[in-house]
CSV table of N, CA and C in Angstrom, one decimal:
chain,number,residue,atom,x,y,z
L,70,MET,N,-34.3,-19.9,-6.3
L,70,MET,CA,-35.4,-19.3,-5.3
L,70,MET,C,-35.0,-19.7,-3.7
L,71,ASN,N,-35.2,-18.8,-2.7
L,71,ASN,CA,-34.8,-19.1,-1.3
L,71,ASN,C,-35.9,-20.2,-0.5
L,72,ASP,N,-35.6,-20.2,0.8
L,72,ASP,CA,-36.7,-20.9,1.5
L,72,ASP,C,-38.0,-20.2,1.8
L,73,ASN,N,-38.3,-19.0,1.7
L,73,ASN,CA,-39.5,-18.5,1.9
L,73,ASN,C,-40.9,-19.5,1.6
L,74,ASP,N,-41.9,-18.9,2.3
L,74,ASP,CA,-43.0,-19.6,1.9
L,74,ASP,C,-43.3,-19.7,0.4
L,75,PRO,N,-43.3,-20.8,-0.4
L,75,PRO,CA,-43.4,-20.8,-1.8
L,75,PRO,C,-44.6,-20.0,-2.5
L,76,LYS,N,-45.7,-20.1,-1.5
L,76,LYS,CA,-47.3,-19.5,-1.9
L,76,LYS,C,-47.0,-18.2,-2.4
L,77,SER,N,-46.1,-17.4,-1.5
L,77,SER,CA,-45.9,-15.9,-1.8
L,77,SER,C,-45.1,-15.3,-3.1
L,78,TYR,N,-44.3,-16.5,-3.8
L,78,TYR,CA,-43.7,-16.3,-4.7
L,78,TYR,C,-44.5,-16.0,-6.0
L,79,VAL,N,-44.2,-15.1,-6.9
L,79,VAL,CA,-44.8,-14.9,-8.0
L,79,VAL,C,-43.7,-15.0,-9.1
L,80,LYS,N,-44.0,-15.4,-10.6
L,80,LYS,CA,-43.2,-15.1,-11.6
L,80,LYS,C,-43.6,-13.9,-12.7
L,81,ILE,N,-42.5,-13.2,-12.9
L,81,ILE,CA,-42.5,-12.2,-13.4
L,81,ILE,C,-42.0,-12.4,-15.0
L,82,GLU,N,-42.6,-12.1,-16.0
L,82,GLU,CA,-42.0,-12.2,-17.5
L,82,GLU,C,-41.3,-11.1,-17.9
L,83,PHE,N,-40.1,-11.2,-18.5
L,83,PHE,CA,-39.3,-10.2,-19.1
L,83,PHE,C,-39.2,-10.6,-20.5
L,84,GLU,N,-39.4,-9.5,-21.4
L,84,GLU,CA,-39.4,-9.8,-22.6
L,84,GLU,C,-38.2,-9.5,-23.1
L,85,LEU,N,-37.6,-10.4,-24.0
L,85,LEU,CA,-36.3,-10.3,-24.7
L,85,LEU,C,-36.4,-10.4,-26.3
L,86,GLU,N,-35.4,-9.6,-26.7
L,86,GLU,CA,-35.4,-9.6,-28.4
L,86,GLU,C,-34.2,-10.3,-28.7
L,87,ASN,N,-34.4,-11.1,-29.2
L,87,ASN,CA,-33.1,-11.9,-30.1
L,87,ASN,C,-32.4,-11.2,-31.0
L,88,GLU,N,-31.3,-11.9,-31.2
L,88,GLU,CA,-30.3,-11.0,-32.6
L,88,GLU,C,-31.2,-10.9,-33.6
L,89,ASP,N,-32.1,-11.9,-34.1
L,89,ASP,CA,-32.9,-11.7,-35.3
L,89,ASP,C,-33.9,-11.0,-35.4
L,90,GLY,N,-34.1,-10.4,-34.1
L,90,GLY,CA,-35.1,-9.3,-34.1
L,90,GLY,C,-36.7,-10.2,-33.5
L,91,THR,N,-36.9,-11.6,-33.5
L,91,THR,CA,-37.7,-12.2,-32.7
L,91,THR,C,-37.9,-11.9,-31.2
L,92,GLY,N,-38.9,-12.1,-30.8
L,92,GLY,CA,-39.0,-11.9,-29.2
L,92,GLY,C,-39.0,-13.1,-28.4
L,93,ASP,N,-38.7,-13.3,-27.2
L,93,ASP,CA,-38.7,-14.4,-26.5
L,93,ASP,C,-39.1,-14.0,-24.9
L,94,VAL,N,-39.5,-14.5,-24.2
L,94,VAL,CA,-39.6,-14.2,-22.9
L,94,VAL,C,-38.5,-15.1,-21.7
L,95,GLU,N,-38.3,-14.5,-20.6
L,95,GLU,CA,-37.6,-15.3,-19.7
L,95,GLU,C,-38.6,-14.9,-18.4
L,96,THR,N,-39.1,-15.7,-17.6
L,96,THR,CA,-39.6,-15.8,-16.0
L,96,THR,C,-38.4,-15.8,-15.0
L,97,LEU,N,-38.6,-14.9,-14.1
L,97,LEU,CA,-38.5,-14.8,-12.8
L,97,LEU,C,-38.7,-15.0,-11.9
L,98,TRP,N,-38.4,-15.6,-10.7
L,98,TRP,CA,-39.2,-15.6,-9.3
L,98,TRP,C,-38.8,-14.4,-8.6
L,99,ALA,N,-40.2,-14.0,-8.2
L,99,ALA,CA,-40.0,-12.5,-7.4
L,99,ALA,C,-40.8,-12.8,-6.1
L,100,LEU,N,-40.5,-12.0,-4.8
L,100,LEU,CA,-41.1,-11.7,-4.0
L,100,LEU,C,-42.1,-10.4,-3.6
L,101,PRO,N,-43.2,-10.3,-3.5
L,101,PRO,CA,-44.2,-9.0,-3.3
L,101,PRO,C,-43.3,-8.3,-2.0
L,102,VAL,N,-42.9,-7.1,-2.3
L,102,VAL,CA,-42.5,-6.4,-1.1
L,102,VAL,C,-43.2,-5.0,-1.5
L,103,GLU,N,-43.3,-3.9,-0.4
L,103,GLU,CA,-43.5,-2.8,-0.6
L,103,GLU,C,-42.8,-1.9,-1.6
L,104,GLY,N,-43.8,-1.6,-2.8
L,104,GLY,CA,-43.1,-0.8,-3.9
L,104,GLY,C,-42.8,-1.8,-5.0
L,105,GLY,N,-43.2,-3.2,-5.0
L,105,GLY,CA,-43.1,-3.7,-6.1
L,105,GLY,C,-42.6,-5.4,-5.9
L,106,TYR,N,-41.7,-5.9,-6.3
L,106,TYR,CA,-41.6,-7.5,-6.4
L,106,TYR,C,-39.8,-7.7,-6.2
L,107,ARG,N,-39.4,-8.3,-5.3
L,107,ARG,CA,-37.7,-8.4,-5.2
L,107,ARG,C,-37.3,-9.7,-5.9
L,108,LEU,N,-36.5,-9.7,-7.1
L,108,LEU,CA,-36.3,-10.8,-7.8
L,108,LEU,C,-35.4,-11.7,-6.7
L,109,ASP,N,-35.8,-12.9,-7.1
L,109,ASP,CA,-35.1,-14.1,-6.0
L,109,ASP,C,-34.3,-15.1,-6.8
L,110,ASN,N,-33.7,-14.8,-8.1
L,110,ASN,CA,-33.4,-16.0,-8.8
L,110,ASN,C,-32.3,-14.9,-9.8
L,111,ILE,N,-31.5,-15.7,-10.2
L,111,ILE,CA,-30.5,-14.9,-10.9
L,111,ILE,C,-30.9,-15.0,-12.7
L,112,PRO,N,-30.9,-13.8,-13.2
L,112,PRO,CA,-31.3,-13.9,-14.8
L,112,PRO,C,-30.2,-14.4,-15.4
L,113,PHE,N,-31.0,-15.3,-16.6
L,113,PHE,CA,-30.0,-15.9,-17.5
L,113,PHE,C,-30.0,-15.3,-18.7
L,114,TYR,N,-31.3,-14.5,-18.9
L,114,TYR,CA,-30.8,-13.6,-20.3
L,114,TYR,C,-31.4,-12.3,-20.2
L,115,ALA,N,-32.4,-11.9,-19.2
L,115,ALA,CA,-32.6,-10.5,-19.1
L,115,ALA,C,-32.1,-9.3,-18.6
L,116,ARG,N,-31.5,-8.2,-19.3
L,116,ARG,CA,-30.6,-7.6,-19.1
L,116,ARG,C,-30.9,-6.3,-18.1
L,117,GLU,N,-30.4,-5.6,-17.1
L,117,GLU,CA,-30.1,-4.5,-16.6
L,117,GLU,C,-30.9,-5.0,-15.4
L,118,VAL,N,-31.4,-6.3,-15.2
L,118,VAL,CA,-31.9,-6.5,-13.7
L,118,VAL,C,-30.9,-7.7,-13.2
L,119,ALA,N,-30.8,-7.7,-11.8
L,119,ALA,CA,-29.7,-8.5,-11.0
L,119,ALA,C,-30.7,-8.8,-9.9
L,120,TRP,N,-30.3,-10.3,-9.3
L,120,TRP,CA,-30.8,-11.0,-7.9
L,120,TRP,C,-31.1,-9.9,-6.8
L,121,GLY,N,-32.1,-9.7,-6.2
L,121,GLY,CA,-32.3,-8.7,-5.2
L,121,GLY,C,-33.2,-7.4,-5.7
L,122,ASP,N,-33.0,-7.3,-6.8
L,122,ASP,CA,-33.7,-6.0,-7.3
L,122,ASP,C,-35.2,-5.9,-6.8
L,123,VAL,N,-35.5,-4.5,-6.6
L,123,VAL,CA,-37.2,-4.4,-6.7
L,123,VAL,C,-37.6,-3.9,-8.2
L,124,VAL,N,-38.4,-4.9,-8.7
L,124,VAL,CA,-39.1,-4.3,-9.8
L,124,VAL,C,-40.4,-4.0,-9.7
L,125,ARG,N,-41.3,-2.8,-10.5
L,125,ARG,CA,-42.5,-3.0,-10.9
L,125,ARG,C,-42.9,-3.9,-12.1
L,126,ALA,N,-44.2,-4.4,-11.7
L,126,ALA,CA,-44.6,-5.6,-12.8
L,126,ALA,C,-46.1,-5.2,-12.8
L,127,ILE,N,-46.6,-5.3,-14.0
L,127,ILE,CA,-48.0,-5.2,-14.4
L,127,ILE,C,-48.8,-6.4,-14.8
L,128,PRO,N,-50.2,-6.8,-14.7
L,128,PRO,CA,-50.6,-7.9,-15.4
L,128,PRO,C,-50.9,-7.4,-16.5
L,129,ASP,N,-50.9,-8.6,-17.6
L,129,ASP,CA,-51.1,-8.5,-18.9
L,129,ASP,C,-52.6,-8.8,-19.2
L,130,ASP,N,-52.9,-8.7,-20.4
L,130,ASP,CA,-54.7,-9.1,-20.4
L,130,ASP,C,-54.7,-10.6,-20.1
L,131,GLU,N,-54.1,-11.3,-19.9
L,131,GLU,CA,-54.0,-12.8,-19.5
L,131,GLU,C,-54.0,-13.1,-17.9
L,132,GLY,N,-53.3,-12.0,-17.4
L,132,GLY,CA,-52.9,-12.0,-16.0
L,132,GLY,C,-51.8,-12.2,-15.6
L,133,TRP,N,-50.9,-12.4,-16.8
L,133,TRP,CA,-49.3,-12.6,-16.3
L,133,TRP,C,-48.5,-11.4,-15.9
L,134,LEU,N,-47.9,-11.4,-15.1
L,134,LEU,CA,-46.9,-10.2,-14.6
L,134,LEU,C,-45.9,-9.9,-15.3
L,135,ARG,N,-46.0,-8.8,-15.9
L,135,ARG,CA,-44.8,-8.3,-17.0
L,135,ARG,C,-44.0,-7.4,-16.4
L,136,PHE,N,-42.7,-7.3,-16.6
L,136,PHE,CA,-41.7,-6.3,-16.1
L,136,PHE,C,-42.1,-5.1,-16.6
L,137,GLU,N,-42.2,-4.0,-15.9
L,137,GLU,CA,-42.5,-2.5,-16.3
L,137,GLU,C,-41.0,-1.7,-16.1
L,138,ALA,N,-40.6,-1.7,-14.8
L,138,ALA,CA,-39.3,-1.0,-14.6
L,138,ALA,C,-38.6,-1.4,-13.4
L,139,LEU,N,-37.3,-1.3,-13.3
L,139,LEU,CA,-36.5,-1.3,-11.9
L,139,LEU,C,-37.0,0.2,-11.2
L,140,VAL,N,-37.1,-0.5,-10.1
L,140,VAL,CA,-37.5,0.2,-9.0
L,140,VAL,C,-36.4,0.7,-7.7
L,141,VAL,N,-36.1,-0.4,-7.3
L,141,VAL,CA,-34.7,0.0,-6.4
L,141,VAL,C,-33.3,-1.3,-6.7
L,142,PRO,N,-32.3,-0.6,-7.2
L,142,PRO,CA,-31.3,-1.8,-7.5
L,142,PRO,C,-30.9,-2.4,-6.3
L,143,SER,N,-30.5,-3.4,-6.4
L,143,SER,CA,-29.7,-4.4,-5.3
L,143,SER,C,-28.3,-3.9,-5.0
L,144,GLY,N,-27.7,-3.5,-6.2
L,144,GLY,CA,-26.4,-3.5,-6.1
L,144,GLY,C,-25.6,-4.6,-6.4
L,145,HIS,N,-26.4,-5.7,-6.8
L,145,HIS,CA,-25.7,-7.0,-7.4
L,145,HIS,C,-25.6,-6.9,-8.7
L,146,SER,N,-24.7,-7.6,-9.5
L,146,SER,CA,-24.6,-7.8,-10.9
L,146,SER,C,-24.7,-9.3,-11.3
L,147,THR,N,-24.9,-9.3,-12.8
L,147,THR,CA,-25.3,-10.5,-13.1
L,147,THR,C,-24.2,-10.6,-14.5
L,148,VAL,N,-23.5,-11.9,-14.5
L,148,VAL,CA,-22.7,-12.1,-15.4
L,148,VAL,C,-23.0,-13.7,-16.0
L,149,ARG,N,-23.0,-14.0,-17.4
L,149,ARG,CA,-23.4,-15.4,-17.9
L,149,ARG,C,-22.3,-15.9,-18.4
L,150,LEU,N,-22.3,-17.1,-18.2
L,150,LEU,CA,-21.0,-17.8,-18.7
L,150,LEU,C,-21.3,-18.7,-19.5
L,151,TRP,N,-20.8,-19.1,-20.7
L,151,TRP,CA,-20.8,-20.4,-21.7
L,151,TRP,C,-19.5,-21.0,-22.0
L,152,PHE,N,-19.6,-22.3,-21.4
L,152,PHE,CA,-18.5,-23.1,-21.3
L,152,PHE,C,-18.1,-23.8,-22.8
L,153,ALA,N,-16.9,-23.9,-23.0
L,153,ALA,CA,-16.4,-25.0,-24.0
L,153,ALA,C,-17.1,-26.3,-23.6
L,154,ARG,N,-16.8,-26.8,-22.6
L,154,ARG,CA,-16.9,-28.1,-22.1
L,154,ARG,C,-17.7,-28.2,-20.7
L,155,ALA,N,-18.7,-29.1,-20.9
L,155,ALA,CA,-19.7,-29.2,-19.4
L,155,ALA,C,-18.6,-29.8,-18.2
L,156,CYS,N,-17.5,-30.2,-18.7
L,156,CYS,CA,-16.8,-30.8,-17.3
L,156,CYS,C,-16.1,-29.7,-17.0
L,157,ASP,N,-15.9,-28.5,-17.2
L,157,ASP,CA,-15.1,-27.4,-16.5
L,157,ASP,C,-16.3,-26.7,-15.8
L,158,VAL,N,-17.7,-26.8,-15.6
L,158,VAL,CA,-18.5,-25.6,-15.1
L,158,VAL,C,-18.3,-25.9,-13.4
L,159,LEU,N,-18.2,-27.3,-13.3
L,159,LEU,CA,-18.3,-27.4,-11.8
L,159,LEU,C,-17.1,-26.7,-11.2
L,160,GLY,N,-16.0,-26.8,-11.4
L,160,GLY,CA,-14.7,-26.1,-11.0
L,160,GLY,C,-14.6,-24.7,-11.2
L,161,VAL,N,-15.1,-24.2,-12.1
L,161,VAL,CA,-15.4,-22.8,-12.2
L,161,VAL,C,-16.2,-22.1,-11.1
L,162,ARG,N,-17.7,-23.1,-11.2
L,162,ARG,CA,-18.7,-22.5,-10.1
L,162,ARG,C,-18.5,-22.6,-8.6
L,163,ASN,N,-17.6,-23.8,-8.4
L,163,ASN,CA,-16.9,-23.7,-6.9
L,163,ASN,C,-15.9,-22.7,-6.8
L,164,ALA,N,-15.3,-22.1,-7.7
L,164,ALA,CA,-14.3,-21.3,-7.5
L,164,ALA,C,-15.0,-19.8,-7.4
L,165,LEU,N,-16.0,-19.6,-7.9
L,165,LEU,CA,-16.8,-18.4,-7.7
L,165,LEU,C,-17.3,-18.4,-6.6
L,166,ARG,N,-18.1,-19.6,-6.2
L,166,ARG,CA,-18.7,-19.5,-4.9
L,166,ARG,C,-17.5,-19.4,-3.9
L,167,GLU,N,-16.0,-19.5,-3.8
L,167,GLU,CA,-15.3,-19.3,-3.0
L,167,GLU,C,-15.0,-17.7,-2.8
L,168,LEU,N,-15.1,-17.2,-4.0
L,168,LEU,CA,-14.9,-15.6,-4.4
L,168,LEU,C,-16.2,-15.0,-3.7
L,169,GLY,N,-17.4,-15.4,-3.5
L,169,GLY,CA,-18.6,-15.2,-2.9
L,169,GLY,C,-19.5,-14.9,-3.8
L,170,CYS,N,-19.5,-15.4,-4.7
L,170,CYS,CA,-20.6,-15.6,-6.0
L,170,CYS,C,-21.5,-16.4,-6.1
L,171,GLY,N,-22.5,-16.4,-6.1
L,171,GLY,CA,-23.7,-17.6,-6.5
L,171,GLY,C,-24.0,-17.7,-7.9
L,172,SER,N,-24.2,-19.0,-8.3
L,172,SER,CA,-24.7,-19.4,-9.7
L,172,SER,C,-25.9,-20.1,-9.7
L,173,GLU,N,-26.5,-20.1,-11.0
L,173,GLU,CA,-27.5,-21.0,-11.6
L,173,GLU,C,-26.8,-21.6,-12.7
L,174,LEU,N,-27.2,-23.1,-13.0
L,174,LEU,CA,-26.7,-23.8,-14.2
L,174,LEU,C,-28.2,-23.9,-15.0
L,175,ASP,N,-27.9,-23.9,-16.3
L,175,ASP,CA,-29.1,-24.4,-17.2
L,175,ASP,C,-28.3,-24.8,-18.5
L,176,LEU,N,-28.7,-25.7,-19.5
L,176,LEU,CA,-28.3,-26.4,-20.5
L,176,LEU,C,-26.8,-26.9,-20.3
L,177,ASP,N,-26.5,-27.6,-19.2
L,177,ASP,CA,-25.5,-28.0,-18.6
L,177,ASP,C,-23.9,-27.2,-18.8
L,178,ARG,N,-24.2,-26.2,-20.0
L,178,ARG,CA,-22.8,-25.4,-20.1
L,178,ARG,C,-23.0,-23.7,-19.8
L,179,LEU,N,-24.5,-23.3,-19.5
L,179,LEU,CA,-24.7,-22.0,-19.2
L,179,LEU,C,-24.8,-21.5,-17.8
L,180,VAL,N,-24.1,-20.6,-17.5
L,180,VAL,CA,-24.3,-20.2,-15.9
L,180,VAL,C,-24.6,-18.9,-16.1
L,181,ALA,N,-25.6,-18.5,-14.7
L,181,ALA,CA,-25.9,-17.0,-14.6
L,181,ALA,C,-25.1,-17.1,-13.3
L,182,VAL,N,-24.2,-16.1,-12.9
L,182,VAL,CA,-23.4,-15.4,-11.9
L,182,VAL,C,-23.9,-14.6,-11.2
L,183,ASP,N,-24.5,-14.6,-10.0
L,183,ASP,CA,-24.8,-13.3,-9.0
L,183,ASP,C,-23.3,-13.0,-8.2
L,184,ILE,N,-23.2,-11.7,-8.5
L,184,ILE,CA,-21.8,-10.9,-7.7
L,184,ILE,C,-22.7,-10.0,-6.8
L,185,PRO,N,-22.4,-10.3,-5.6
L,185,PRO,CA,-23.1,-9.5,-4.5
L,185,PRO,C,-22.1,-8.1,-4.4
L,186,ALA,N,-22.9,-6.9,-4.0
L,186,ALA,CA,-22.6,-5.6,-4.0
L,186,ALA,C,-21.0,-5.6,-3.2
L,187,GLU,N,-20.9,-6.4,-2.0
L,187,GLU,CA,-19.7,-6.6,-1.4
L,187,GLU,C,-18.5,-7.1,-1.8
L,188,VAL,N,-18.7,-8.1,-2.9
L,188,VAL,CA,-17.6,-8.5,-3.5
L,188,VAL,C,-16.8,-7.8,-4.6
L,189,ASP,N,-15.8,-7.8,-4.6
L,189,ASP,CA,-14.7,-6.9,-5.5
L,189,ASP,C,-14.9,-7.4,-7.0
L,190,TYR,N,-15.7,-6.7,-7.7
L,190,TYR,CA,-16.1,-7.2,-9.0
L,190,TYR,C,-14.5,-7.0,-9.8
L,191,ALA,N,-14.0,-6.2,-9.7
L,191,ALA,CA,-12.5,-6.1,-10.4
L,191,ALA,C,-11.7,-7.6,-10.5
L,192,ARG,N,-11.8,-8.3,-9.2
L,192,ARG,CA,-11.4,-9.6,-8.8
L,192,ARG,C,-11.9,-10.8,-9.6
L,193,ILE,N,-13.3,-10.8,-9.9
L,193,ILE,CA,-14.3,-11.5,-10.6
L,193,ILE,C,-13.9,-11.7,-12.1
L,194,ARG,N,-13.7,-10.2,-12.4
L,194,ARG,CA,-13.5,-10.0,-13.8
L,194,ARG,C,-11.9,-10.5,-14.3
L,195,ARG,N,-11.3,-10.4,-13.3
L,195,ARG,CA,-9.6,-11.1,-13.6
L,195,ARG,C,-9.7,-12.6,-14.1
L,196,PHE,N,-10.5,-12.7,-13.1
L,196,PHE,CA,-10.6,-14.4,-12.8
L,196,PHE,C,-11.4,-14.8,-14.5
L,197,LEU,N,-12.4,-14.3,-14.5
L,197,LEU,CA,-13.3,-14.5,-15.6
L,197,LEU,C,-12.5,-14.3,-17.3
L,198,ASP,N,-11.5,-13.3,-17.0
L,198,ASP,CA,-10.6,-12.8,-18.3
L,198,ASP,C,-9.6,-14.0,-18.4
L,199,GLU,N,-9.4,-14.9,-17.2
L,199,GLU,CA,-8.1,-15.7,-17.1
L,199,GLU,C,-8.5,-16.7,-17.9
L,200,LYS,N,-9.9,-17.5,-17.4
L,200,LYS,CA,-10.7,-18.7,-17.9
L,200,LYS,C,-11.0,-18.5,-19.2
L,201,GLU,N,-11.4,-17.0,-19.7
L,201,GLU,CA,-11.6,-16.6,-21.3
L,201,GLU,C,-10.3,-16.9,-22.1
L,202,LYS,N,-9.2,-16.3,-21.7
L,202,LYS,CA,-7.8,-16.5,-22.1
L,202,LYS,C,-7.7,-18.1,-22.7
L,203,GLU,N,-7.9,-18.7,-21.5
L,203,GLU,CA,-7.6,-20.2,-21.6
L,203,GLU,C,-8.6,-21.1,-22.5
L,204,GLY,N,-9.3,-20.5,-22.9
L,204,GLY,CA,-10.4,-21.3,-23.6
L,204,GLY,C,-11.5,-22.1,-23.0
L,205,VAL,N,-11.7,-21.9,-21.7
L,205,VAL,CA,-12.5,-22.8,-20.8
L,205,VAL,C,-13.9,-22.0,-21.0
L,206,LEU,N,-14.3,-20.6,-21.2
L,206,LEU,CA,-15.3,-20.2,-21.2
L,206,LEU,C,-15.3,-18.7,-22.0
L,207,GLU,N,-16.7,-18.4,-22.4
L,207,GLU,CA,-16.9,-16.8,-22.6
L,207,GLU,C,-17.6,-16.2,-21.8
L,208,TYR,N,-17.7,-15.0,-21.6
L,208,TYR,CA,-18.4,-14.4,-20.6
L,208,TYR,C,-19.1,-13.2,-21.2
L,209,GLU,N,-20.4,-12.9,-20.6
L,209,GLU,CA,-21.0,-11.7,-21.2
L,209,GLU,C,-21.6,-11.0,-19.8
L,210,GLU,N,-21.7,-9.6,-19.4
L,210,GLU,CA,-22.1,-8.9,-18.3
L,210,GLU,C,-23.4,-8.7,-18.8
L,211,GLY,N,-24.3,-9.0,-17.8
L,211,GLY,CA,-25.9,-8.8,-18.1
L,211,GLY,C,-26.2,-7.5,-17.2
L,212,CYS,N,-25.8,-7.4,-16.2
L,212,CYS,CA,-26.2,-6.4,-15.7
L,212,CYS,C,-24.9,-6.1,-14.7
L,213,ILE,N,-24.4,-4.8,-14.8
L,213,ILE,CA,-23.2,-4.5,-13.7
L,213,ILE,C,-23.5,-3.3,-13.0
L,214,ALA,N,-23.6,-3.8,-11.7
L,214,ALA,CA,-24.0,-2.4,-10.6
L,214,ALA,C,-22.6,-1.9,-10.0
L,215,HIS,N,-21.5,-2.4,-10.2
L,215,HIS,CA,-20.5,-1.9,-9.6
L,215,HIS,C,-19.7,-1.3,-10.6
L,216,ASN,N,-18.8,-0.2,-10.1
L,216,ASN,CA,-18.0,0.7,-10.7
L,216,ASN,C,-17.0,-0.1,-11.2
L,217,GLN,N,-16.6,0.2,-12.5
L,217,GLN,CA,-15.7,-0.5,-13.3
L,217,GLN,C,-14.2,0.3,-13.4
């Protein structure tokens, strides 16, 4: 979440389907903007959305905002990293920051990476492929806006 007025933030629920067919929910912070809500954190599990995307959300029966559709893509991409060892997380996050990518940490070894549109995704992918070959991490592309 950024430094905007915290009172203007809303949480939007994204429905997830687990591999075993059960459902789950991820909530993402967003700011109301013309035409919808601009996502203001990196998704860990929600697919096909990324930081900065404008989405449409509608209130459910209990008043919670639920994701309905992507309205305006930001051009950002999202990649998730799972580390074999927690001690490798900081070094990789620092290297990604130097390459122009932000990230968020969860569960000591799970990292969501934001790749802005102006960052060369092929370079990020080469870096991640190298780390995966070394056994440092596994990665998954959650939302790729760049041409591959």
